[in-house]
mmCIF file of C-alpha atoms in Angstrom:
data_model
loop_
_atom_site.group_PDB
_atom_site.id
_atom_site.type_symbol
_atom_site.label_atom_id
_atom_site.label_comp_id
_atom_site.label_asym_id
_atom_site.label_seq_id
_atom_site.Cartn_x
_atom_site.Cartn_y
_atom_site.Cartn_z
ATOM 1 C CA UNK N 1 0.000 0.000 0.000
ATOM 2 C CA UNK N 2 2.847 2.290 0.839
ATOM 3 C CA UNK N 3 4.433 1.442 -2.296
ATOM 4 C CA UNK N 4 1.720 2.188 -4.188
ATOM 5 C CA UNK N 5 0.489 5.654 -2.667
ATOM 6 C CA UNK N 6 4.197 6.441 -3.301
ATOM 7 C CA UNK N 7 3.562 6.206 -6.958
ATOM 8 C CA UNK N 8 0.432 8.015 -7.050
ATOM 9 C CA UNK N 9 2.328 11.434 -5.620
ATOM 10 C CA UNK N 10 4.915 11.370 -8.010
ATOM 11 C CA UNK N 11 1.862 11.049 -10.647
ATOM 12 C CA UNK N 12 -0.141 13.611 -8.365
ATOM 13 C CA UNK N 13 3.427 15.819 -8.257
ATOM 14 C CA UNK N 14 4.406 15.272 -12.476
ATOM 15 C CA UNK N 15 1.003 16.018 -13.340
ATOM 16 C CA UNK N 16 0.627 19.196 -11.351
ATOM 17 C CA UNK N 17 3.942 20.418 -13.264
ATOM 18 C CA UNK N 18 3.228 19.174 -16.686
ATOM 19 C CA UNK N 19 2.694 22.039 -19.117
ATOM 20 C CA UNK N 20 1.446 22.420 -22.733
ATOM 21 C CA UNK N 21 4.753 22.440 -24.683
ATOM 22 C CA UNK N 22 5.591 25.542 -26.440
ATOM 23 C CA UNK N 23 7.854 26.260 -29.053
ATOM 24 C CA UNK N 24 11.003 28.585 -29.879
ATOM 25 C CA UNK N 25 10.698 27.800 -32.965
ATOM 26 C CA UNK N 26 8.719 25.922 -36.242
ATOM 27 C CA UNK N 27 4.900 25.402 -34.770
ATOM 28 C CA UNK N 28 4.408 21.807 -32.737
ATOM 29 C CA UNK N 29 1.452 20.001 -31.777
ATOM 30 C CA UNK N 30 0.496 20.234 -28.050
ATOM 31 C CA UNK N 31 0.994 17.226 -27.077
ATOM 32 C CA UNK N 32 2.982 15.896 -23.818
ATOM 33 C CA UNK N 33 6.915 15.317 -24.386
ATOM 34 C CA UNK N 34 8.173 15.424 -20.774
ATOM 35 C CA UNK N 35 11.264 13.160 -20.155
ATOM 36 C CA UNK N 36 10.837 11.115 -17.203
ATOM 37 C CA UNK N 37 14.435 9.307 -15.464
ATOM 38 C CA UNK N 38 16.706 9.976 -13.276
ATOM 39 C CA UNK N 39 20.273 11.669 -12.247
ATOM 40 C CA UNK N 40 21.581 8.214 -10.482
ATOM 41 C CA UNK N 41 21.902 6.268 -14.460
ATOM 42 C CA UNK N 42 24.667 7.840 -16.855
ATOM 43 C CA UNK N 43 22.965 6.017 -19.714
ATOM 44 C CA UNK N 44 20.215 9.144 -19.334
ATOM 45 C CA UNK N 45 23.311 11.813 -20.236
ATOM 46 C CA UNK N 46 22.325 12.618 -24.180
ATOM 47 C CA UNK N 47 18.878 13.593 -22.919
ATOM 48 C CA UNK N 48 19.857 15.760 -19.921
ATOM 49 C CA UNK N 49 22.905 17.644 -22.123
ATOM 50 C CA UNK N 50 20.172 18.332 -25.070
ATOM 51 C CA UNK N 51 17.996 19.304 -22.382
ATOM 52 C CA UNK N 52 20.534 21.920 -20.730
ATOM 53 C CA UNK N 53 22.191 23.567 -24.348
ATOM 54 C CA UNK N 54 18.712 23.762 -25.576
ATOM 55 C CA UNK N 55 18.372 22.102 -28.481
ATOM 56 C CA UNK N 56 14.255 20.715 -27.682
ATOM 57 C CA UNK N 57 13.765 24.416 -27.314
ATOM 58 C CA UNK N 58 15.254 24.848 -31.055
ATOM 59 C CA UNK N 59 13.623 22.042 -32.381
ATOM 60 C CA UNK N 60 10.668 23.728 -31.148
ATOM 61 C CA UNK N 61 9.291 20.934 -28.502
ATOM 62 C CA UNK N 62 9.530 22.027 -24.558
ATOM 63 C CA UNK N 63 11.099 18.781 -22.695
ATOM 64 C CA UNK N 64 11.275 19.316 -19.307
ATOM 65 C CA UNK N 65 13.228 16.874 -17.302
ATOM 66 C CA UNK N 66 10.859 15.044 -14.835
ATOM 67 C CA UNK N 67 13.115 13.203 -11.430
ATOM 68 C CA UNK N 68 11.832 9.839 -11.266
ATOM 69 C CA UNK N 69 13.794 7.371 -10.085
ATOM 70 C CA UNK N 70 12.234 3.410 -10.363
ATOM 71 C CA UNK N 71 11.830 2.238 -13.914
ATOM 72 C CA UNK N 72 8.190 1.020 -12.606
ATOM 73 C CA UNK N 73 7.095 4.711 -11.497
ATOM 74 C CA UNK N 74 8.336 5.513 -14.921
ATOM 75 C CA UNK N 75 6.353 3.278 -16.515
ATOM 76 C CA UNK N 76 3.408 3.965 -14.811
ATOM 77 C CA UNK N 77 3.491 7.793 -14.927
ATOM 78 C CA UNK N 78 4.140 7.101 -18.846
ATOM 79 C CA UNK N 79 1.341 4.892 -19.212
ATOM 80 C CA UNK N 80 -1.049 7.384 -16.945
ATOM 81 C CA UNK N 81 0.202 10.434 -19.706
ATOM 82 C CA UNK N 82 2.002 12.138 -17.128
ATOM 83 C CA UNK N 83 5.177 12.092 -19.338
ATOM 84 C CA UNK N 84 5.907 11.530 -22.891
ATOM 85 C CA UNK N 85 8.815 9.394 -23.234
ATOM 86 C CA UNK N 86 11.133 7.990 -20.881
ATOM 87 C CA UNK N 87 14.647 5.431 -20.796
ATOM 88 C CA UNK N 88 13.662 3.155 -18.413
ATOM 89 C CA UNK N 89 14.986 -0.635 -17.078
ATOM 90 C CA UNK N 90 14.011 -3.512 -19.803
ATOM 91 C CA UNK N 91 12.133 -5.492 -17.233
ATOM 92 C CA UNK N 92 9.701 -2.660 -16.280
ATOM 93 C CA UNK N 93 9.045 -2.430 -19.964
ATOM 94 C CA UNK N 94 8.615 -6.310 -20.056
ATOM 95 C CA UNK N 95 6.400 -6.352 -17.143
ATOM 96 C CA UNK N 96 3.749 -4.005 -18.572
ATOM 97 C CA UNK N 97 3.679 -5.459 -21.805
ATOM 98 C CA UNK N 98 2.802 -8.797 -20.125
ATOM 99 C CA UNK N 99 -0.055 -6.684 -18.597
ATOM 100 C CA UNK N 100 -0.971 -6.282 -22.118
ATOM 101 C CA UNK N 101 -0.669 -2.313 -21.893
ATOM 102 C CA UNK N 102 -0.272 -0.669 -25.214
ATOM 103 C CA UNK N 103 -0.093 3.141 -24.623
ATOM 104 C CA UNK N 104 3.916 2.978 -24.998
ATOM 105 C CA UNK N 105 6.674 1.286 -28.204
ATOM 106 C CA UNK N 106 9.984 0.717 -27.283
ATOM 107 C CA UNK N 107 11.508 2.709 -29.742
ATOM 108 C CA UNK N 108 15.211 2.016 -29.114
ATOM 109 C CA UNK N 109 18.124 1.621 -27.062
ATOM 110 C CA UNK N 110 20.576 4.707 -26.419
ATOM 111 C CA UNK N 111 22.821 3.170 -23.890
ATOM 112 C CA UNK N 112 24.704 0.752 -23.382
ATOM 113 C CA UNK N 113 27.048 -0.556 -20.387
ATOM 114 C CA UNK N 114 28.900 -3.555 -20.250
ATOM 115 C CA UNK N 115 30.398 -4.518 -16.751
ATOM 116 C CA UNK N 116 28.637 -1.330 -15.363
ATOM 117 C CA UNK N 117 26.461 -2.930 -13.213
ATOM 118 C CA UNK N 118 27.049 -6.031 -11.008
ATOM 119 C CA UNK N 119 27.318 -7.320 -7.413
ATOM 120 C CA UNK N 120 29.660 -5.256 -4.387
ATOM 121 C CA UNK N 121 29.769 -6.641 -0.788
ATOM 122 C CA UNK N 122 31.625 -6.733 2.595
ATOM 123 C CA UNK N 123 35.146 -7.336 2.965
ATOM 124 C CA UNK N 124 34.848 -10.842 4.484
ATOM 125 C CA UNK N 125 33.148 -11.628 1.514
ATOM 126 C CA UNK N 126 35.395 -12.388 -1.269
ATOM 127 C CA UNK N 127 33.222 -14.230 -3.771
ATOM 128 C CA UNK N 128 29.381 -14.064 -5.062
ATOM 129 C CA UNK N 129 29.385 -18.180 -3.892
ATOM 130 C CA UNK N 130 29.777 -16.404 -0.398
ATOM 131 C CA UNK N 131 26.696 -14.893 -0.151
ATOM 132 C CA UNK N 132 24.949 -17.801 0.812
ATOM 133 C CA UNK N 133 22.585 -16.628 3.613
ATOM 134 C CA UNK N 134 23.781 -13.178 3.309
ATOM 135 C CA UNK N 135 21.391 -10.021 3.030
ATOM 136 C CA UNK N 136 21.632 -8.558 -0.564
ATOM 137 C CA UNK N 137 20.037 -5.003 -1.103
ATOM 138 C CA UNK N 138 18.526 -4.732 -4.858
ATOM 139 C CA UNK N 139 16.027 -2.710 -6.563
ATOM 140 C CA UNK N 140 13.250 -5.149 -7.749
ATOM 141 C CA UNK N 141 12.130 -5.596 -11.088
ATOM 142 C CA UNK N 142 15.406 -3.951 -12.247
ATOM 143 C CA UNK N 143 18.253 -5.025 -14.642
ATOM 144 C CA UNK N 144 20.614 -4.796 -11.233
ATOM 145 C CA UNK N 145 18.065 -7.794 -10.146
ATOM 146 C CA UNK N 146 18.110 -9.859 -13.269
ATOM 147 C CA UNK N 147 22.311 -9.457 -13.120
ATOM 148 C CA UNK N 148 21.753 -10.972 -9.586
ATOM 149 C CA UNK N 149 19.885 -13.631 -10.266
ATOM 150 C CA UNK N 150 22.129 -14.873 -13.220
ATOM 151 C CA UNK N 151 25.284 -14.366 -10.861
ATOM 152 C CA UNK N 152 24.023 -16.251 -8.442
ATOM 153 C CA UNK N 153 22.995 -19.195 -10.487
ATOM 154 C CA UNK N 154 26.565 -19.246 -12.281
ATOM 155 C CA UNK N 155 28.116 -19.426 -8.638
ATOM 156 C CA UNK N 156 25.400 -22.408 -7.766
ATOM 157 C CA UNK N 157 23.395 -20.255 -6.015
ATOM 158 C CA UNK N 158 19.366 -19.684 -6.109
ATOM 159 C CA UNK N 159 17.509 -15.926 -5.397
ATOM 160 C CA UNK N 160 16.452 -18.295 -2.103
ATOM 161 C CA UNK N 161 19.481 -18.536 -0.898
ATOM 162 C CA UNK N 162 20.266 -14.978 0.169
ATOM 163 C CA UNK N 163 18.260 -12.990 1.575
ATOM 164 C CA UNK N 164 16.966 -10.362 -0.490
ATOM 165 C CA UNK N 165 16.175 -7.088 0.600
ATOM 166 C CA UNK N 166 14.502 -4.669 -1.140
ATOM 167 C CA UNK N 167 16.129 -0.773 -1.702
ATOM 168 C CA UNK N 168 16.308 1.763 -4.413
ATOM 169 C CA UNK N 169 20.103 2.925 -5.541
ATOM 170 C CA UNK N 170 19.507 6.260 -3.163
ATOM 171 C CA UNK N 171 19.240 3.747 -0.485
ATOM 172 C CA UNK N 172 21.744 1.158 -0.889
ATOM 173 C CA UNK N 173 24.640 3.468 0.234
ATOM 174 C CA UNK N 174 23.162 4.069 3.350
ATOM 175 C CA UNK N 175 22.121 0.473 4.046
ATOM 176 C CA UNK N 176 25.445 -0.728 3.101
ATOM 177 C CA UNK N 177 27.394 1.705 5.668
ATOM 178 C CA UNK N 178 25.192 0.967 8.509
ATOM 179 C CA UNK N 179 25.177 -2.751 7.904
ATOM 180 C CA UNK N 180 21.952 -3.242 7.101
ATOM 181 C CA UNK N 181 23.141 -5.595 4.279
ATOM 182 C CA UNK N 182 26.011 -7.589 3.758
ATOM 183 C CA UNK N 183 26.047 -6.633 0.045
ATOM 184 C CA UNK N 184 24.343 -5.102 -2.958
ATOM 185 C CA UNK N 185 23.391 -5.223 -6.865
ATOM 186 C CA UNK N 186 23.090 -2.401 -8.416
ATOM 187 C CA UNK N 187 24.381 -0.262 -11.809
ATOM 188 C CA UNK N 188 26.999 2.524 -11.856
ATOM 189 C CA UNK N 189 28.174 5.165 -10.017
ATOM 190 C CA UNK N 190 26.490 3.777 -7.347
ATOM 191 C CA UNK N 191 28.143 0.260 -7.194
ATOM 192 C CA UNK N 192 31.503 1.937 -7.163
ATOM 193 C CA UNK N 193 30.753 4.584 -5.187
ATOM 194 C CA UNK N 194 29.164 2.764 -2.000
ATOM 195 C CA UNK N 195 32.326 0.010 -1.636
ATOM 196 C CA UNK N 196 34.302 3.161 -1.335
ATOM 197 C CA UNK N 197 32.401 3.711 1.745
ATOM 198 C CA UNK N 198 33.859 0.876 3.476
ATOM 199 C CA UNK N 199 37.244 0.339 3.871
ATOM 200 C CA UNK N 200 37.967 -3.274 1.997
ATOM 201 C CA UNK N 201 34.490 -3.511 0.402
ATOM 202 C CA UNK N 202 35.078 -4.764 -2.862
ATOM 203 C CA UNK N 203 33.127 -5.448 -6.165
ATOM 204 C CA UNK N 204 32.562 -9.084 -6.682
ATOM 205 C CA UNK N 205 31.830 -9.811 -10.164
ATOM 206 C CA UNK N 206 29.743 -7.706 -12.958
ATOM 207 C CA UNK N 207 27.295 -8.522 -15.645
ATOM 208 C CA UNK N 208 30.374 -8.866 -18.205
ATOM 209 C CA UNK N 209 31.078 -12.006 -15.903
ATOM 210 C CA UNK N 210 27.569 -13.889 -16.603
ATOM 211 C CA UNK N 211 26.689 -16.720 -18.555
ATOM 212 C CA UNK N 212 23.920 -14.582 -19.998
ATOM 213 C CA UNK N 213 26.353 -11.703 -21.314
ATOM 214 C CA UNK N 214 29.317 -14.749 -22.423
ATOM 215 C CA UNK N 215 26.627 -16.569 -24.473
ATOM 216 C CA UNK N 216 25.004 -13.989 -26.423
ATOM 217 C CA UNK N 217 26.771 -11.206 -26.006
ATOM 218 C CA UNK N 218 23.734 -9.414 -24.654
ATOM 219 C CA UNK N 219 23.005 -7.959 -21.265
ATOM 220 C CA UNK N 220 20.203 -6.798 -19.164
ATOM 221 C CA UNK N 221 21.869 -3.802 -17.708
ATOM 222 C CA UNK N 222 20.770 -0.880 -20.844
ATOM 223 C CA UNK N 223 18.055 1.075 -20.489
ATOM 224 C CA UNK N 224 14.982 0.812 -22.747
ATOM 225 C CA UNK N 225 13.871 4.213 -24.763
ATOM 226 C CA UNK N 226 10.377 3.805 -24.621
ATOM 227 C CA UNK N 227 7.549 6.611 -26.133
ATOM 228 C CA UNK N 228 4.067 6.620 -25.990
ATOM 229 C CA UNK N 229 2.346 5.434 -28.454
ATOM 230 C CA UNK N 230 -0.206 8.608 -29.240
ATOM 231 C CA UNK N 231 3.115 10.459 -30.230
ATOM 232 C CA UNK N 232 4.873 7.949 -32.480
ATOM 233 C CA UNK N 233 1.900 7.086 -34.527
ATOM 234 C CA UNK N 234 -0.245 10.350 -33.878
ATOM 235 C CA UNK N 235 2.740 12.929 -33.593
ATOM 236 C CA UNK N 236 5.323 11.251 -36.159
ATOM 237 C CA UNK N 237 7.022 14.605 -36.577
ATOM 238 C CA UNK N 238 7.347 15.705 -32.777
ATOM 239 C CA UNK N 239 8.684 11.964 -32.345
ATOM 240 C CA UNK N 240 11.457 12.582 -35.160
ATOM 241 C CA UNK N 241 12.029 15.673 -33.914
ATOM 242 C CA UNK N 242 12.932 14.339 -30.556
ATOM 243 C CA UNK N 243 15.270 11.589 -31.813
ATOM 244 C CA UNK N 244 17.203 14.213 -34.130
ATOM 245 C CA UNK N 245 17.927 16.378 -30.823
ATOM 246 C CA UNK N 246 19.326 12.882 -28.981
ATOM 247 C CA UNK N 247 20.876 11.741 -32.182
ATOM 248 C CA UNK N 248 22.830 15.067 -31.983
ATOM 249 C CA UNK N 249 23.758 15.040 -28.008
ATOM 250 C CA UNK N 250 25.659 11.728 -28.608
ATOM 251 C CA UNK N 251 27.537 12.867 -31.656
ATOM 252 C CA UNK N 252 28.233 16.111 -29.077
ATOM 253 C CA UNK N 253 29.625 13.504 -26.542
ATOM 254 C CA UNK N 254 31.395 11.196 -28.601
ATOM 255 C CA UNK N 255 33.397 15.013 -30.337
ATOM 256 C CA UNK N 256 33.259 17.079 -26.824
ATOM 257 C CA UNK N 257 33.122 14.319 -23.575
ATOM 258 C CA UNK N 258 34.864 17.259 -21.650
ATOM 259 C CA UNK N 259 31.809 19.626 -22.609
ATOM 260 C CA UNK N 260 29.290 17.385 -22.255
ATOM 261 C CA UNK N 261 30.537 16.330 -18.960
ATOM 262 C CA UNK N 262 30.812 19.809 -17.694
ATOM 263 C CA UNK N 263 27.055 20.465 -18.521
ATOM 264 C CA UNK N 264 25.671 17.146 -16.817
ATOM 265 C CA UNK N 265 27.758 17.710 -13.936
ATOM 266 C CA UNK N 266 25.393 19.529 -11.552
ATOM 267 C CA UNK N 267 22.802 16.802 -12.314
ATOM 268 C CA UNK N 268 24.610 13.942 -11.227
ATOM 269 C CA UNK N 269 26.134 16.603 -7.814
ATOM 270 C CA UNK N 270 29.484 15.714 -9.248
ATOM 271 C CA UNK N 271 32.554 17.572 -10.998
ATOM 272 C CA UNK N 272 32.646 17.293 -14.367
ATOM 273 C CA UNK N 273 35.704 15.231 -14.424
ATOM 274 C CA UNK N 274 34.202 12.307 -12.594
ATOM 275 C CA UNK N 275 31.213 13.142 -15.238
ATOM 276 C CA UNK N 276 33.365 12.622 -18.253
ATOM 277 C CA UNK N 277 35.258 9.269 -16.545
ATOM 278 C CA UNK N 278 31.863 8.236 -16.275
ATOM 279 C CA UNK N 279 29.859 9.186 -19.723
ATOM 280 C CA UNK N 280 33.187 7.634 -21.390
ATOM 281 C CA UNK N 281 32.173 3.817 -19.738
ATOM 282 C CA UNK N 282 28.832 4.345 -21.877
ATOM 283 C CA UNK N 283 28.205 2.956 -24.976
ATOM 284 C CA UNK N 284 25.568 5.745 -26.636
ATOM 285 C CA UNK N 285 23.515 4.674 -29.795
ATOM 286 C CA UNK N 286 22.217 7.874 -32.079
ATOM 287 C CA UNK N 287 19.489 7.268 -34.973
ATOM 288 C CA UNK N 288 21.866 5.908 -37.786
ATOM 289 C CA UNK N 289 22.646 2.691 -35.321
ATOM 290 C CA UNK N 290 19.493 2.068 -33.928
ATOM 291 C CA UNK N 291 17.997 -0.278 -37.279
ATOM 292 C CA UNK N 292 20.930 -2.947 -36.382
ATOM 293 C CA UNK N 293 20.739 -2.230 -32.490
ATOM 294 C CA UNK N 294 17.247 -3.150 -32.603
ATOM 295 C CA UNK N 295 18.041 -6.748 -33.784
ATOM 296 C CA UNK N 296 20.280 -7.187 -30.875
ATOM 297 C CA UNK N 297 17.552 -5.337 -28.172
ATOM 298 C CA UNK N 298 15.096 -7.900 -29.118
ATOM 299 C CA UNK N 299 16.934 -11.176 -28.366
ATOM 300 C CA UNK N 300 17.577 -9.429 -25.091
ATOM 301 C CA UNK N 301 13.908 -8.484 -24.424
ATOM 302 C CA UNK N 302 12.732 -12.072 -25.630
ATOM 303 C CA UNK N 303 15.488 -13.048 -22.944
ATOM 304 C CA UNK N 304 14.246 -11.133 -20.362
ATOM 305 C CA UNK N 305 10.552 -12.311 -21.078
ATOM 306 C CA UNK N 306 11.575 -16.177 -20.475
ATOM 307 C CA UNK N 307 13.422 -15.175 -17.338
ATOM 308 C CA UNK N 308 10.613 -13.432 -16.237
ATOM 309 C CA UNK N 309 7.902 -15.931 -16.721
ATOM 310 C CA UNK N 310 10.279 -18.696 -15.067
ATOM 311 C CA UNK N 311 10.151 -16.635 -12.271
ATOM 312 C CA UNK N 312 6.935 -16.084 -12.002
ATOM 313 C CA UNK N 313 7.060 -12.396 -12.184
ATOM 314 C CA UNK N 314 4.439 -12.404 -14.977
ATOM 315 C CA UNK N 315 1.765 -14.645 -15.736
ATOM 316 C CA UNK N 316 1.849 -14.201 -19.479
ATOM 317 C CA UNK N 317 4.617 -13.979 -22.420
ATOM 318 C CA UNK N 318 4.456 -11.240 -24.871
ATOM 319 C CA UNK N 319 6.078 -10.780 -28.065
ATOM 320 C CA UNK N 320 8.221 -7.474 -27.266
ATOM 321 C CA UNK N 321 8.163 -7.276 -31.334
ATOM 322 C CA UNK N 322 4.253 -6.358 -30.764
ATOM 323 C CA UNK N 323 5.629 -3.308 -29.085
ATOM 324 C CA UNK N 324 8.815 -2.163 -31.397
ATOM 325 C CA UNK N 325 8.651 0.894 -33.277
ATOM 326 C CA UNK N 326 11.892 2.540 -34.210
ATOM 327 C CA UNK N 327 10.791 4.059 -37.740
ATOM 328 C CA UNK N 328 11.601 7.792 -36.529
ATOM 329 C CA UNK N 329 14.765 7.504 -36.243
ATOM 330 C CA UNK N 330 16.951 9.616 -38.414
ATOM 331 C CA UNK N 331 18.794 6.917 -40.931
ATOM 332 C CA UNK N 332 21.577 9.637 -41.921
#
């Protein structure tokens, strides 16, 4: 109950600031294009630079950056209208089209981070076949739980043998200092940050190190762009307009990191050099790449759906083809 009366004030909260976008320049349609994510994921960097130099505003669309930090509150203020588009964890995205929801696409993947997300712990822990009986703070429903569970079963180990204990990243720090838990999955900066915390905490193995990456080369750890569906097929042009913008903050951070890390810096509450040693660990996809990427997203998704219903954490399997729609991209 708490959980969900959480989710209804951010809705309550993102509604109440949602306004009719207005343009700077050629005419748009009003029609919501709010970004919901969060400053805690460096995969959401293209969007918060274009954002901050402006370039919505000169594409004419008004994109205003909307803090929310679980991929399910994202996916629930998307599907409730409160915000346009969103990059958001795979497995929310899975989740809701097992619901059979169809007010979003996924529309493409922008980031992508290999060994940037994985399992830290205690310093008398020294391997992820240690954990046995230990208390492991994760977000649920995240990729940071799917790496878990796949890290765990490589070292022999079951989800049932630890004990799991829900947090969000803005909690696991805390938890992990105080020794609430014994040890932690979760994505970057946080994983790195909160074993600095602890003098001989160390990170124990990553999603580079599971089966699931060395088999298909695929991981669970990139974050889904997903749009609502009244804009891609009712709003083509507002929907191009806003993958031109992102397709031009990547080139900007592959030519200027030092730039681009200077104007995301304040978001994150870090200097800009830790921004650009972090925004250079990213793999970002702009519009050209996304017709191949989306081969490659798919086999993940499909992935993600079979560990999901062998879980039990939803009842029926979509096709996450059913839901693709990345025809706005620019192809040049």
């Amino acid at each position: 109950m708490q959980t969900r009366m959480r989710r209804l004030a951010v809705l309550v909260t993102i509604l109440a600031g949602t306004a009719v976008p207005t343009s700077a320049g050629a005419p748009m349609p009003n029609v919501n294009v709010d970004f919901g994510a969060s400053c805690t994921w460096y995969g959401h960097a293209p969007v918060i630079l274009a954002i901050e130099k402006g370039w919505f505003r000169e594409a004419g669309l008004h994109v205003t950056f909307r803090t929310i930090v679980s991929s399910a509150d994202r996916m629930l203020a998307l599907t409730q209208g409160a915000i346009g588009w969103t990059n958001t964890g795979q497995l929310s995205v899975v989740a809701e089209m097992a619901k059979g929801n169809r007010t979003f696409y996924w529309v493409g993947m922008i980031d992508d981070a290999v060994g940037r997300e994985g399992i830290a712990a205690r310093p008398e822990i020294r391997t992820v076949a240690d954990l046995r009986g230990k208390k492991v703070g994760v977000p649920l429903n995240s990729s940071a739980e799917v790496t878990l569970f796949f890290l765990l079963q490589d070292a022999g180990l079951t989800m049932r043998d630890v004990e799991i204990v829900p947090l969000t990243v803005t909690d696991i720090p805390t938890a992990f200092a105080r020794g609430h838990i014994d040890a932690y999955s979760i994505w970057e900066p946080t994983l790195s940050s909160a074993v600095r915390g602890l003098t001989g905490a160390r990170v124990l193995a990553t999603n580079a190190d599971t089966s699931l990456y060395k088999r298909h080369g695929a991981i669970a750890a990139g974050d889904l762009l997903v749009m609502r569906r009244e804009i891609v097929a009712g709003y083509p042009r507002v929907g191009t307009a806003i993958f031109q913008v992102v397709s031009r903050a990547i080139a900007h951070i592959r030519a200027n990191p030092a730039d681009a890390a200077a104007t995301i810096a304040g978001c994150f509450r870090t200097d800009p050099a830790t921004a650009q040693e972090n925004i250079r660990l990213f793999t970002y996809y702009e519009g050209t790449q996304q017709k191949a990427k989306a081969a490659n997203v798919l086999q993940v998704l499909t992935l993600l759906v079979d560990w999901a219903a062998s879980t039990g954490r939803i009842a029926e399997r979509p096709n996450p083809q059913e839901w693709m729609n990345t025809r706005l991209w620019p192809t040049q």
